[in-house]
Tab-separated table of C-alpha atoms in Angstrom:
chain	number	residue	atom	x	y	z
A	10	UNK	CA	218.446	191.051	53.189
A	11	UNK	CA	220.361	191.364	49.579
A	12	UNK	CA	217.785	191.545	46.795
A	13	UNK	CA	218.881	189.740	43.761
A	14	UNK	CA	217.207	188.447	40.538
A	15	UNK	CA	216.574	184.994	40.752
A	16	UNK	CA	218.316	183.547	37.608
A	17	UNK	CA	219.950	180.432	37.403
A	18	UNK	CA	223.372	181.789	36.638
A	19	UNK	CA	222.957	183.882	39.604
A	20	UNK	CA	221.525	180.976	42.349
A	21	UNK	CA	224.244	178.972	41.310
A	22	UNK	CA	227.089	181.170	41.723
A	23	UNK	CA	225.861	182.461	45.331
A	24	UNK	CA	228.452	181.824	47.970
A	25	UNK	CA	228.392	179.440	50.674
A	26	UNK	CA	228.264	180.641	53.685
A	27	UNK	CA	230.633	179.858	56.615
A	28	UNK	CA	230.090	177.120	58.694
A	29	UNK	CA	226.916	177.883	61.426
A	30	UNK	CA	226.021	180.713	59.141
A	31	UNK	CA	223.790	180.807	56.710
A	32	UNK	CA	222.364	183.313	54.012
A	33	UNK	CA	218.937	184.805	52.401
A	34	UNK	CA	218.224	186.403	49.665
A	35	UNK	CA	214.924	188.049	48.142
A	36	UNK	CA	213.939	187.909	44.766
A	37	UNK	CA	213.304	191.453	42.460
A	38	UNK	CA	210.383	189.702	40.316
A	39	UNK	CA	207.876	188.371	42.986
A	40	UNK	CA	207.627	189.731	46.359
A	41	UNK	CA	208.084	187.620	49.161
A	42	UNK	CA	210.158	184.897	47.447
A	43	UNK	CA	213.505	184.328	49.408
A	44	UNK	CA	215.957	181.635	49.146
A	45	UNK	CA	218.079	180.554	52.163
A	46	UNK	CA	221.452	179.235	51.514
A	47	UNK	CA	223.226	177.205	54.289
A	48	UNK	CA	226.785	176.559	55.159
A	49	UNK	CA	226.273	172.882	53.625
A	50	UNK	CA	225.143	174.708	50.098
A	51	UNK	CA	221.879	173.848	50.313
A	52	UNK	CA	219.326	176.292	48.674
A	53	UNK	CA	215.921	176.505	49.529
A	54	UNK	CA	213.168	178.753	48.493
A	55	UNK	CA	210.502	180.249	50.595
A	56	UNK	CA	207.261	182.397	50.776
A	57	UNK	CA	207.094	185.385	53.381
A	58	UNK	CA	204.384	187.481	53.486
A	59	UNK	CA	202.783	189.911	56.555
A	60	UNK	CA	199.365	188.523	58.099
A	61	UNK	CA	197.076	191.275	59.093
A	62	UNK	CA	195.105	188.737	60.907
A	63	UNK	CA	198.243	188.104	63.545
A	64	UNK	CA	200.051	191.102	62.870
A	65	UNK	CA	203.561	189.378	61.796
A	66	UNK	CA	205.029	188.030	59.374
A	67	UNK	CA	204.449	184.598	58.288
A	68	UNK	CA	207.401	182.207	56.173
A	69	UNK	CA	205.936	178.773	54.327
A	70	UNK	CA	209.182	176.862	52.908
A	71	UNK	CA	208.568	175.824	49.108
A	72	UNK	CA	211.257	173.719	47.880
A	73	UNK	CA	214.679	172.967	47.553
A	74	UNK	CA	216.853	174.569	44.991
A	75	UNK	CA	217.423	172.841	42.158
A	76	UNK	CA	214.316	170.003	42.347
A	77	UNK	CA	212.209	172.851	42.248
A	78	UNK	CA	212.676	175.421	39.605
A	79	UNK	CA	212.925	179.444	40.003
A	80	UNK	CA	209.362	179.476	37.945
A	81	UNK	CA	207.584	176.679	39.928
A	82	UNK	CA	209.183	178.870	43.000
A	83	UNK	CA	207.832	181.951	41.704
A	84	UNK	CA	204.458	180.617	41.099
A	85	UNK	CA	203.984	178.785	44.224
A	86	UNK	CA	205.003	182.262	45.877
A	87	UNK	CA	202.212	184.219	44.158
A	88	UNK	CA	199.868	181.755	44.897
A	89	UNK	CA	200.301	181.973	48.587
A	90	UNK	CA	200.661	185.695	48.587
A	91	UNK	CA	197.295	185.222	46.654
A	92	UNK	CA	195.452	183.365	49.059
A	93	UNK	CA	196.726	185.692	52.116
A	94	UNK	CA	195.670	188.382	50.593
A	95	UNK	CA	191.962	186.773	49.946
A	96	UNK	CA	192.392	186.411	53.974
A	97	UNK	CA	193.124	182.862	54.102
A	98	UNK	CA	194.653	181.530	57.462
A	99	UNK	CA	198.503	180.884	56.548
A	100	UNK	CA	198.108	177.802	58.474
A	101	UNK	CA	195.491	176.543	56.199
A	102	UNK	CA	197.706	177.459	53.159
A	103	UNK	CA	200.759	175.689	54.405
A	104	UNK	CA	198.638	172.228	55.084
A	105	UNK	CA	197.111	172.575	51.614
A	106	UNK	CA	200.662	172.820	49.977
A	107	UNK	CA	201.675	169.864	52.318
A	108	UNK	CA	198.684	167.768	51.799
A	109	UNK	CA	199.061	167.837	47.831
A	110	UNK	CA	200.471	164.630	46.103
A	111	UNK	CA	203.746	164.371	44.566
A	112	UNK	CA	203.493	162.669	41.028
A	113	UNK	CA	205.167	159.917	42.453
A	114	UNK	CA	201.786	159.270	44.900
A	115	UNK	CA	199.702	160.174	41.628
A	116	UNK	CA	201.343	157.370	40.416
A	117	UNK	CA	200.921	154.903	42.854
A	118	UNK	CA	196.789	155.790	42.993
A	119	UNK	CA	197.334	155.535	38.869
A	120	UNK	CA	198.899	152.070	39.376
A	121	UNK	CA	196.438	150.896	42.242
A	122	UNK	CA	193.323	152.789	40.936
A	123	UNK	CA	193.830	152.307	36.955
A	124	UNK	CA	196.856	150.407	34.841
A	125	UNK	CA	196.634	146.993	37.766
A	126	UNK	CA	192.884	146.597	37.290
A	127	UNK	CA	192.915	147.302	33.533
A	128	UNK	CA	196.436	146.331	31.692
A	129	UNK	CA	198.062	143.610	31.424
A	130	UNK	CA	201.184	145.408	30.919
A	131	UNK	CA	201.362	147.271	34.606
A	132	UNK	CA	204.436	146.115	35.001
A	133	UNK	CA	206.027	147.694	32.094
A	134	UNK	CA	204.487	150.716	33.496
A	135	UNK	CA	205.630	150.708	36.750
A	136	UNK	CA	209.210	149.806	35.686
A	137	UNK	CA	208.759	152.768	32.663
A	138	UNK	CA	207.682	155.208	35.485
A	139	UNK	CA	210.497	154.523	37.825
A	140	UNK	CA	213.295	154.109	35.756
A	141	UNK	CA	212.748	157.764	33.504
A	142	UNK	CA	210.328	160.017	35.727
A	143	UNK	CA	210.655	158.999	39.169
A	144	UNK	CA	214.227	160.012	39.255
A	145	UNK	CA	213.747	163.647	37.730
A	146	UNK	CA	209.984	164.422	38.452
A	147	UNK	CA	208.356	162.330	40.976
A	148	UNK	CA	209.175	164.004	44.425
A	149	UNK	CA	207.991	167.223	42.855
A	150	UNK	CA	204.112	168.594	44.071
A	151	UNK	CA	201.546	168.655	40.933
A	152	UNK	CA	201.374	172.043	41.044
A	153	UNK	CA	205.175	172.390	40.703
A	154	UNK	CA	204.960	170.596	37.111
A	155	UNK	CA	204.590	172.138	33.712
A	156	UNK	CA	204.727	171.442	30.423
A	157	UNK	CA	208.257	172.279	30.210
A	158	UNK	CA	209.217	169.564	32.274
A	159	UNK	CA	207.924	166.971	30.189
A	160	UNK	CA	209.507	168.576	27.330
A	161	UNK	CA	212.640	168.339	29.079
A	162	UNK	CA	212.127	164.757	30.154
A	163	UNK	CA	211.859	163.319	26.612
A	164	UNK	CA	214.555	165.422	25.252
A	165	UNK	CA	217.160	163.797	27.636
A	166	UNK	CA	215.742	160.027	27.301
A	167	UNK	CA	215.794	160.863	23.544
A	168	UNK	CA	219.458	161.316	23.219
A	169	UNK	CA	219.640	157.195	23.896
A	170	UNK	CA	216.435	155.825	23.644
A	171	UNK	CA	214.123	157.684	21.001
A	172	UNK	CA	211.502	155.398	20.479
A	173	UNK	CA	211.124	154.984	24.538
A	174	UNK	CA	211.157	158.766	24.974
A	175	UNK	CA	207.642	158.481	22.838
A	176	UNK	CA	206.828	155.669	25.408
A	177	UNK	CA	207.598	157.493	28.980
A	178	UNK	CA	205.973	160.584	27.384
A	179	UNK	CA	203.048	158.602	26.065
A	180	UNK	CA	202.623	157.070	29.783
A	181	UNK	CA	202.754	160.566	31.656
A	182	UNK	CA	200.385	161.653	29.428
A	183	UNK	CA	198.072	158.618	30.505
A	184	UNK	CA	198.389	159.505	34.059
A	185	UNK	CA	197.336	163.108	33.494
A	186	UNK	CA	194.384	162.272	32.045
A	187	UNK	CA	193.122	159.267	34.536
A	188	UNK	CA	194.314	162.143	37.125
A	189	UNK	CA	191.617	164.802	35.310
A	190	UNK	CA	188.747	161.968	34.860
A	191	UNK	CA	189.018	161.061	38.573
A	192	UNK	CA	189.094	164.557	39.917
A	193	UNK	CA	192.394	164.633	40.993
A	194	UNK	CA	194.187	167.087	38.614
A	195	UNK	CA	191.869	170.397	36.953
A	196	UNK	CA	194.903	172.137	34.782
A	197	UNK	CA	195.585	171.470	30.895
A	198	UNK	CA	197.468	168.039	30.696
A	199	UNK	CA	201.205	168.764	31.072
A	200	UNK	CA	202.660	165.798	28.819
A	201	UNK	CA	199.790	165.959	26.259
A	202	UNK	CA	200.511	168.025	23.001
A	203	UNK	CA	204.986	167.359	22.858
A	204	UNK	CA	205.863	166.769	19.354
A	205	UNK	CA	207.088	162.931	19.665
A	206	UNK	CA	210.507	161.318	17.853
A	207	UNK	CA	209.673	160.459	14.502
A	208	UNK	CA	209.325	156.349	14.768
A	209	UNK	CA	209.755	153.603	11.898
A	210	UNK	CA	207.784	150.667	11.644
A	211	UNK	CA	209.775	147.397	12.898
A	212	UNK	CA	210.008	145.248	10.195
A	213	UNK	CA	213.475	143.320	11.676
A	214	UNK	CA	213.308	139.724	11.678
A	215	UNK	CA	215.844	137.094	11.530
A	216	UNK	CA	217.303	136.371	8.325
A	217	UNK	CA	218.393	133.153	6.806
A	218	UNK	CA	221.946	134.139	7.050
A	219	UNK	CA	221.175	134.787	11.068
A	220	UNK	CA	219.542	131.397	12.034
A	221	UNK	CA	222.484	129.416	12.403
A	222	UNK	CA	224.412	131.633	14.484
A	223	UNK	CA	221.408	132.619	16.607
A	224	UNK	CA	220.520	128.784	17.202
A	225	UNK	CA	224.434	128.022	18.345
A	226	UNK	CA	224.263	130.721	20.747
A	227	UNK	CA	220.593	129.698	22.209
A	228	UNK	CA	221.834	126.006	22.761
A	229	UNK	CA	224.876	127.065	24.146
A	230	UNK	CA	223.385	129.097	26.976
A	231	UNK	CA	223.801	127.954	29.889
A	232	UNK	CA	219.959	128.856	31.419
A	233	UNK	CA	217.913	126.017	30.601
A	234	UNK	CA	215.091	128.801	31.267
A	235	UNK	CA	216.153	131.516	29.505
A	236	UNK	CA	217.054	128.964	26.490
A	237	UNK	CA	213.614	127.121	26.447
A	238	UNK	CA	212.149	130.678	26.857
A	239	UNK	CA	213.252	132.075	23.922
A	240	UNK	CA	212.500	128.450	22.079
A	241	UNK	CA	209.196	128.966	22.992
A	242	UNK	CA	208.829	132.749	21.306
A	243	UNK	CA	210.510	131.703	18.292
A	244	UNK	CA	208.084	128.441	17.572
A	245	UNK	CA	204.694	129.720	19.318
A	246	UNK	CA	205.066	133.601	17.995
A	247	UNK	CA	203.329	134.366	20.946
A	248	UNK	CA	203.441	137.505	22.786
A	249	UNK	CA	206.436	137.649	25.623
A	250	UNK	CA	204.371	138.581	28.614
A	251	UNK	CA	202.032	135.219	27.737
A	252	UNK	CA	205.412	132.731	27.337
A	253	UNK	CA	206.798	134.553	30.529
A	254	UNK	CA	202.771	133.573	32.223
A	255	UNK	CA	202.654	130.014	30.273
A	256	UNK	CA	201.006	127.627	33.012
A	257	UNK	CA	201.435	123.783	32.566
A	258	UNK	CA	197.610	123.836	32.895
A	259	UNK	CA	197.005	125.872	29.732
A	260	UNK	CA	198.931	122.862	27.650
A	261	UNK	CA	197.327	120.148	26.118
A	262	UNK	CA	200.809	118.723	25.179
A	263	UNK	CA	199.360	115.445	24.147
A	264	UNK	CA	197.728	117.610	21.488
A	265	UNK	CA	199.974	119.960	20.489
A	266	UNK	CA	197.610	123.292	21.398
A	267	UNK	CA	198.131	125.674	24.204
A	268	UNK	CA	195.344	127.445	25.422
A	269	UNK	CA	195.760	130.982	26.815
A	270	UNK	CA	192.604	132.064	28.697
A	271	UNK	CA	193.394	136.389	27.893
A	272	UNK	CA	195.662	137.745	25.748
A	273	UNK	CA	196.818	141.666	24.842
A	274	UNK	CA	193.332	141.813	22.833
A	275	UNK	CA	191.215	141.074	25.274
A	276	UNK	CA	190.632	137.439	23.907
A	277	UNK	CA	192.159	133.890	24.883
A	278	UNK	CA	193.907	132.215	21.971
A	279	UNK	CA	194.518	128.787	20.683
A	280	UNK	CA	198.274	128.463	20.132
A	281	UNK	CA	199.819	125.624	17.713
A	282	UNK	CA	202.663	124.203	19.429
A	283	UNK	CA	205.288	122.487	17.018
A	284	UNK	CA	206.366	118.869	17.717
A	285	UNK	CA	209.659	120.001	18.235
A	286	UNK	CA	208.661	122.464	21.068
A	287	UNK	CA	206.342	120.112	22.406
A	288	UNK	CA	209.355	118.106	22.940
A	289	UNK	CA	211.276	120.239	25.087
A	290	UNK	CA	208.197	121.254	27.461
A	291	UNK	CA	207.805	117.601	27.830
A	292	UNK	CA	211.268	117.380	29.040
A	293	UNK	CA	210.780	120.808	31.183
A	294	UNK	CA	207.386	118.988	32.967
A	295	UNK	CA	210.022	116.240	34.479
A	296	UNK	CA	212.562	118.979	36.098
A	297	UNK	CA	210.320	121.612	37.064
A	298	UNK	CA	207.271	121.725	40.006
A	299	UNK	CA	204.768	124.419	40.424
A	300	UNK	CA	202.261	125.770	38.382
A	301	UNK	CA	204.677	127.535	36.028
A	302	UNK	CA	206.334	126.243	32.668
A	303	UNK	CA	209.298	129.348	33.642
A	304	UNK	CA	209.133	129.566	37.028
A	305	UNK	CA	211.250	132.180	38.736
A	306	UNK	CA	211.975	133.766	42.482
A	307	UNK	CA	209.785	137.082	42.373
A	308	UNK	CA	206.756	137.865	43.486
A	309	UNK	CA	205.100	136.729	40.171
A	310	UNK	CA	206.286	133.334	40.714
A	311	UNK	CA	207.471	133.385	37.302
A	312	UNK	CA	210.224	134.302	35.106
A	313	UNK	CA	209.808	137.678	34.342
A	314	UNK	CA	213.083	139.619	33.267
A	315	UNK	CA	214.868	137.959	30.085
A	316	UNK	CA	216.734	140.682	28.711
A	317	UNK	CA	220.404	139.538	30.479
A	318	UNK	CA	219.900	136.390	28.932
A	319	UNK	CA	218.880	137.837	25.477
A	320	UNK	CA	222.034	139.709	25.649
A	321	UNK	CA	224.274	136.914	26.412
A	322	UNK	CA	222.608	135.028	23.572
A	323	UNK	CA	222.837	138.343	21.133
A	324	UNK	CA	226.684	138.063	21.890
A	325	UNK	CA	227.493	134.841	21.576
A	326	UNK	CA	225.789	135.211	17.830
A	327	UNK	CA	228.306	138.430	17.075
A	328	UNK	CA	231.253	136.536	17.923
A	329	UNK	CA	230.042	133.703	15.976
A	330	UNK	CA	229.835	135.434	12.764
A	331	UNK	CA	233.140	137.113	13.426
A	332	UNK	CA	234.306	133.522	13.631
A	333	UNK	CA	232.912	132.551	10.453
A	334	UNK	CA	233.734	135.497	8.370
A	335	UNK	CA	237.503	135.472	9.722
A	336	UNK	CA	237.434	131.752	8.684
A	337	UNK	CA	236.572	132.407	5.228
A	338	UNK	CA	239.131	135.394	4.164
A	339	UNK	CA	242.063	133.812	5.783
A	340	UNK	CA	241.277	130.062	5.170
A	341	UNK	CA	241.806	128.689	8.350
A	342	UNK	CA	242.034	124.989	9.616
A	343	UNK	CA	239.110	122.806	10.836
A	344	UNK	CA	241.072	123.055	13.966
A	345	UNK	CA	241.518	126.280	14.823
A	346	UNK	CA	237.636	126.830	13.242
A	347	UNK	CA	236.456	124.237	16.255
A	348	UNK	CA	238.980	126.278	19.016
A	349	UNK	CA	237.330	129.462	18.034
A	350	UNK	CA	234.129	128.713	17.696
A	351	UNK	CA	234.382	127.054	21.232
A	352	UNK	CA	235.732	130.285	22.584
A	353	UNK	CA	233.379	132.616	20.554
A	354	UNK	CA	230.372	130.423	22.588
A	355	UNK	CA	231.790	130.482	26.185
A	356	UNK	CA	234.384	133.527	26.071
A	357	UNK	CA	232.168	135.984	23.472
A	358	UNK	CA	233.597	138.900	24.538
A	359	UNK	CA	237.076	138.168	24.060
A	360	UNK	CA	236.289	137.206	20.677
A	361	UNK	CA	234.681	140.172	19.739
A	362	UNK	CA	237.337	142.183	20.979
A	363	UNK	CA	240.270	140.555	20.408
A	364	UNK	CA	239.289	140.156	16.489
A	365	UNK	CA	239.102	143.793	15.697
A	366	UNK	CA	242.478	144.063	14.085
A	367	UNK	CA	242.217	140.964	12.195
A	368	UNK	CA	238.617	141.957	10.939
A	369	UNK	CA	240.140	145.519	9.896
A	370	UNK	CA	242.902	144.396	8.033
A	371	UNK	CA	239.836	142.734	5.683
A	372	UNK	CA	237.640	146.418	6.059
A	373	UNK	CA	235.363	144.650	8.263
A	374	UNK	CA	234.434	145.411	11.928
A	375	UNK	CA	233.089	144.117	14.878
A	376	UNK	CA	229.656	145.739	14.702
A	377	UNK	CA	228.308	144.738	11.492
A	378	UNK	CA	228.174	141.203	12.794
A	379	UNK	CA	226.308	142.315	15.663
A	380	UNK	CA	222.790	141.708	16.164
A	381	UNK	CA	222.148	144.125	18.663
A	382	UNK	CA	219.036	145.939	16.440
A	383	UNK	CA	216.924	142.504	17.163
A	384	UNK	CA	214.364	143.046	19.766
A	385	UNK	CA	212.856	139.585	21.491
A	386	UNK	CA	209.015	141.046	19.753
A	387	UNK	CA	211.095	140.373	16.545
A	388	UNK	CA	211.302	136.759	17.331
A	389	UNK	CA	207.349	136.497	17.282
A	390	UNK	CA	207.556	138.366	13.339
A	391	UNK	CA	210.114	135.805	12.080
A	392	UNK	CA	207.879	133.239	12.616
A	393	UNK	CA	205.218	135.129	10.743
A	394	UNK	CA	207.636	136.194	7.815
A	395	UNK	CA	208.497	132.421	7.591
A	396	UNK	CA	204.991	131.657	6.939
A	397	UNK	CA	204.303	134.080	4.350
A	398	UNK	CA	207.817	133.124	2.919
A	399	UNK	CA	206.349	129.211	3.287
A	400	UNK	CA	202.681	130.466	1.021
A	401	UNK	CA	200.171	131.066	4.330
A	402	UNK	CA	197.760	133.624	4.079
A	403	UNK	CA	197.294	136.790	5.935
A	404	UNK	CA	194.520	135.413	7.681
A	405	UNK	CA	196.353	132.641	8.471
A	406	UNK	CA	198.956	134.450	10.220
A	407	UNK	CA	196.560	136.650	11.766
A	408	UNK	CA	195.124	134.014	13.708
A	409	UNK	CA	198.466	132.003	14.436
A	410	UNK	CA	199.656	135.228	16.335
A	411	UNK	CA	196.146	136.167	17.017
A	412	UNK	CA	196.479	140.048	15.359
A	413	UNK	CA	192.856	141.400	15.825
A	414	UNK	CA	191.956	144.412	12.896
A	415	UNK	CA	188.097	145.089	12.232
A	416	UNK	CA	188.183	143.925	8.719
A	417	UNK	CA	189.727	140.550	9.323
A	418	UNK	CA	187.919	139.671	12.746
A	419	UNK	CA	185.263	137.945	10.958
A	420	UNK	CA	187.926	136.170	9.315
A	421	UNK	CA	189.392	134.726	11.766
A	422	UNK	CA	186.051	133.874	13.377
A	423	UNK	CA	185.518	130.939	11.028
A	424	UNK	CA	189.223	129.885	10.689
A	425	UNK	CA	189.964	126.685	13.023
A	426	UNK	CA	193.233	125.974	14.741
A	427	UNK	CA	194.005	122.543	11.624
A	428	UNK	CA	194.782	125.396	9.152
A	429	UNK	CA	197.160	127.127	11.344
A	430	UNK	CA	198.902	124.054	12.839
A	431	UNK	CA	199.849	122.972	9.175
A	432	UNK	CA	201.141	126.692	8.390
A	433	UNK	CA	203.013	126.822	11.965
A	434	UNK	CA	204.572	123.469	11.577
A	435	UNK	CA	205.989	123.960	7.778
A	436	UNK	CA	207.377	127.256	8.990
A	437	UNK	CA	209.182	126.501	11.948
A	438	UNK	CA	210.122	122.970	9.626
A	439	UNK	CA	211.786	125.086	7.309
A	440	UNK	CA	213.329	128.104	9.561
A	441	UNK	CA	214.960	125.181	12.297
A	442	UNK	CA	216.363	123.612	8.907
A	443	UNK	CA	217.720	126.942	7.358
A	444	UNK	CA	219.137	127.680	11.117
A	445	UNK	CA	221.116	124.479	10.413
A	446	UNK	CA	219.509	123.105	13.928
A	447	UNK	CA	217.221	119.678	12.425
A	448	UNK	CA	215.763	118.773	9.194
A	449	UNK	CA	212.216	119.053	8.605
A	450	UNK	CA	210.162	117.194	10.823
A	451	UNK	CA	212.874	115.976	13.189
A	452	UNK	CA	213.155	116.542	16.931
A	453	UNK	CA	215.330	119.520	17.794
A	454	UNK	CA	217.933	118.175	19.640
A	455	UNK	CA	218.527	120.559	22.630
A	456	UNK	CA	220.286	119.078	25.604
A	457	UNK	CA	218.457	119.594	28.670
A	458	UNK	CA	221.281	122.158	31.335
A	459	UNK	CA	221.293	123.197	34.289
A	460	UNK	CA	219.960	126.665	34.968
């Protein structure tokens, strides 16, 4: 059997063998390690080592080449030799590497065990997990993990997504350390201790220059759901996952409060809801049946997945301030101002990209009209900002968005909900007028669509 040092260079330049035929090789750093190559390419390392006991050889298969790396392959090797040595049955060995989880069943006990019983967010958990680890990590054993891994996990997701690098690295982390409290993982944590992406404090909310476009693109989708949804962020500043779980039970519409029994802080919350809101949910009670205010096909029961529609609705907005900036520099007709802002709400993309040229030849471009840097959490800190702009107190806007911190918890214990209705409703008086949408005090006037 060739000998060879196991490098990657050199495992990835072995030869296939021909068909029917297939290869091994043995590894100069750790006796015992071979990898078989077959006439398909595929590479797989395993563990032989001589068993006084029976008086033979014995081979336990490790892994496939690449999933499982020359160092997790040279560790599990000298693990097993190990253990033979000590006089363990090879038997034994084999059904102990076997038996152990993958970190995609760690997961699932997490998710069962831990985040279902004890986060509201387990959702955003599970979809974290198996969009950025399961892929890469999750069929690999625990003991074929290390630190390096993890490192090399937020490095990739960090050339896209910094901040949700932190996140995915943050929630391996998590698991490790349920994994260690319930007994089911004794090493250092692997995803504990990696230097994180530097991250700024969000202070983006929409801008008086923003609201008009951004309320022309929410009326004009076409989603009755996904528009009221969004509606309903904007004007409550509640938390998404609570407007996404808003029951028609919970509303006193009658009085202009909504009522949610637990919220992020462990504490239900009395929410102000605007006349102009309470408007539109009085007009969503007549076409919708069930328990939910957004209902939707899943499991939930709910609507639970906004982000198409907050694209849509981020589009429509860019194309709409192309519109109006291209209407300004070259002075152009009521006319042709109505035909393209008709075609910037229902064809968006054409807009966008058939305006480049025109917008260069004024040294302007597509993206700075964009509003792709506003997250849907932003729309619960304009309404804040809008209060503070509008003279309410921190406190005040504490409670409205019910932000807990120790020193203003007793605060907020003797605040009622009158206070907060009067700041809510001359904020979102004053943002639906600067968004060009109703003037203070009048019913927005949304048409009711079709989903």
């Amino acid at each position: 059997m060739p000998r060879l040092n196991f490098t990657k260079k050199a495992l990835d330049s072995l030869p296939v063998p021909a068909d029917g035929k297939r290869a091994n090789y043995t590894d100069t750093k750790v006796s015992g390690l071979e990898l078989r190559v077959t006439s398909k390419g595929t590479k797989t390392f395993s563990c032989q080592r001589w068993v006084k006991a029976s008086a033979r050889p014995e081979r336990i298969t490790l892994g496939r080449y690449p999933n499982m790396t020359i160092e997790q392959a040279r560790k599990q090797a000298l693990h097993i030799s190990g253990a033979i040595a000590d006089g363990e049955n090879p038997a034994e060995v084999r059904r102990q590497l076997k038996g152990e989880p993958t970190l995609n069943e760690l997961f699932s006990d997490y998710l069962r065990r831990h985040s279902q019983l004890v986060k509201r967010s387990w959702r955003e958990d599970e979809r974290v997990f198996h969009k950025y680890v399961s892929p890469t990590l999750g069929g690999r054993k625990l003991s074929a993990l290390n630190r390096r891994d993890f490192v090399a996990l937020h490095a990739t997701i960090s050339r896209t997504a910094p901040i949700q690098a932190n996140r995915v690295l943050a929630l391996c982390s998590s698991l490790f350390g349920w994994a260690e409290d319930v007994g089911l993982w004794d090493s250092s944590n692997p995803a504990a201790g990696i230097k994180k992406n530097r991250e700024k404090k969000r202070d983006r909310f929409l801008q008086p220059s923003e609201l008009p476009r951004f309320f022309q693109a929410l009326a004009a989708e076409p989603s009755d759901t996904v528009r009221d949804f969004f509606l309903a962020c904007l004007l409550t500043g509640a938390r998404r996952s609570n407007v996404l779980a808003m029951r028609w039970e919970e509303l006193e519409l009658a009085e202009g409060v909504w009522r949610i029994p637990d919220t992020k802080n462990g504490e239900p919350q009395l929410v102000t809801l605007p006349t102009q809101l309470v408007t539109v949910l009085n007009e969503r009670r007549v076409h919708t049946t069930g328990a939910w205010v957004f209902p939707g096909t899943g499991k939930t029961g709910h609507f639970t997945e906004p982000r198409k529609g907050w694209e849509r609705i981020l589009t429509r907005a860019q194309a709409l301030g192309i519109v109006k900036a291209l209407a300004e520099v070259e002075s152009w007709s009521e006319q042709r101002i109505q035909d393209m802002t008709e075609k910037a709400l229902f064809q968006p993309t054409d807009i966008i990209q058939g305006c480049a040229v025109a917008l260069g030849k004024h040294d302007m471009t597509p993206e700075q009209f964009s509003l792709s840097d506003l997250r849907i959490h932003d729309l619960r800190r304009t309404l804040g900002s809008w209060q503070a702009k509008h003279g309410a107190s921190l406190a005040i806007i504490g409670k409205s968005l019910n932000h807990k911190s120790v020193q203003a918890t007793a605060i907020y214990a003797r605040l009622d909900i009158d206070p907060v209705r009067d700041s809510v409703t001359r904020a979102v008086d004053n943002l639906l007028a600067a968004g060009g949408v109703t003037a203070p005090g009048e019913v927005v006037p949304f048409k009711k669509k079709s989903s």
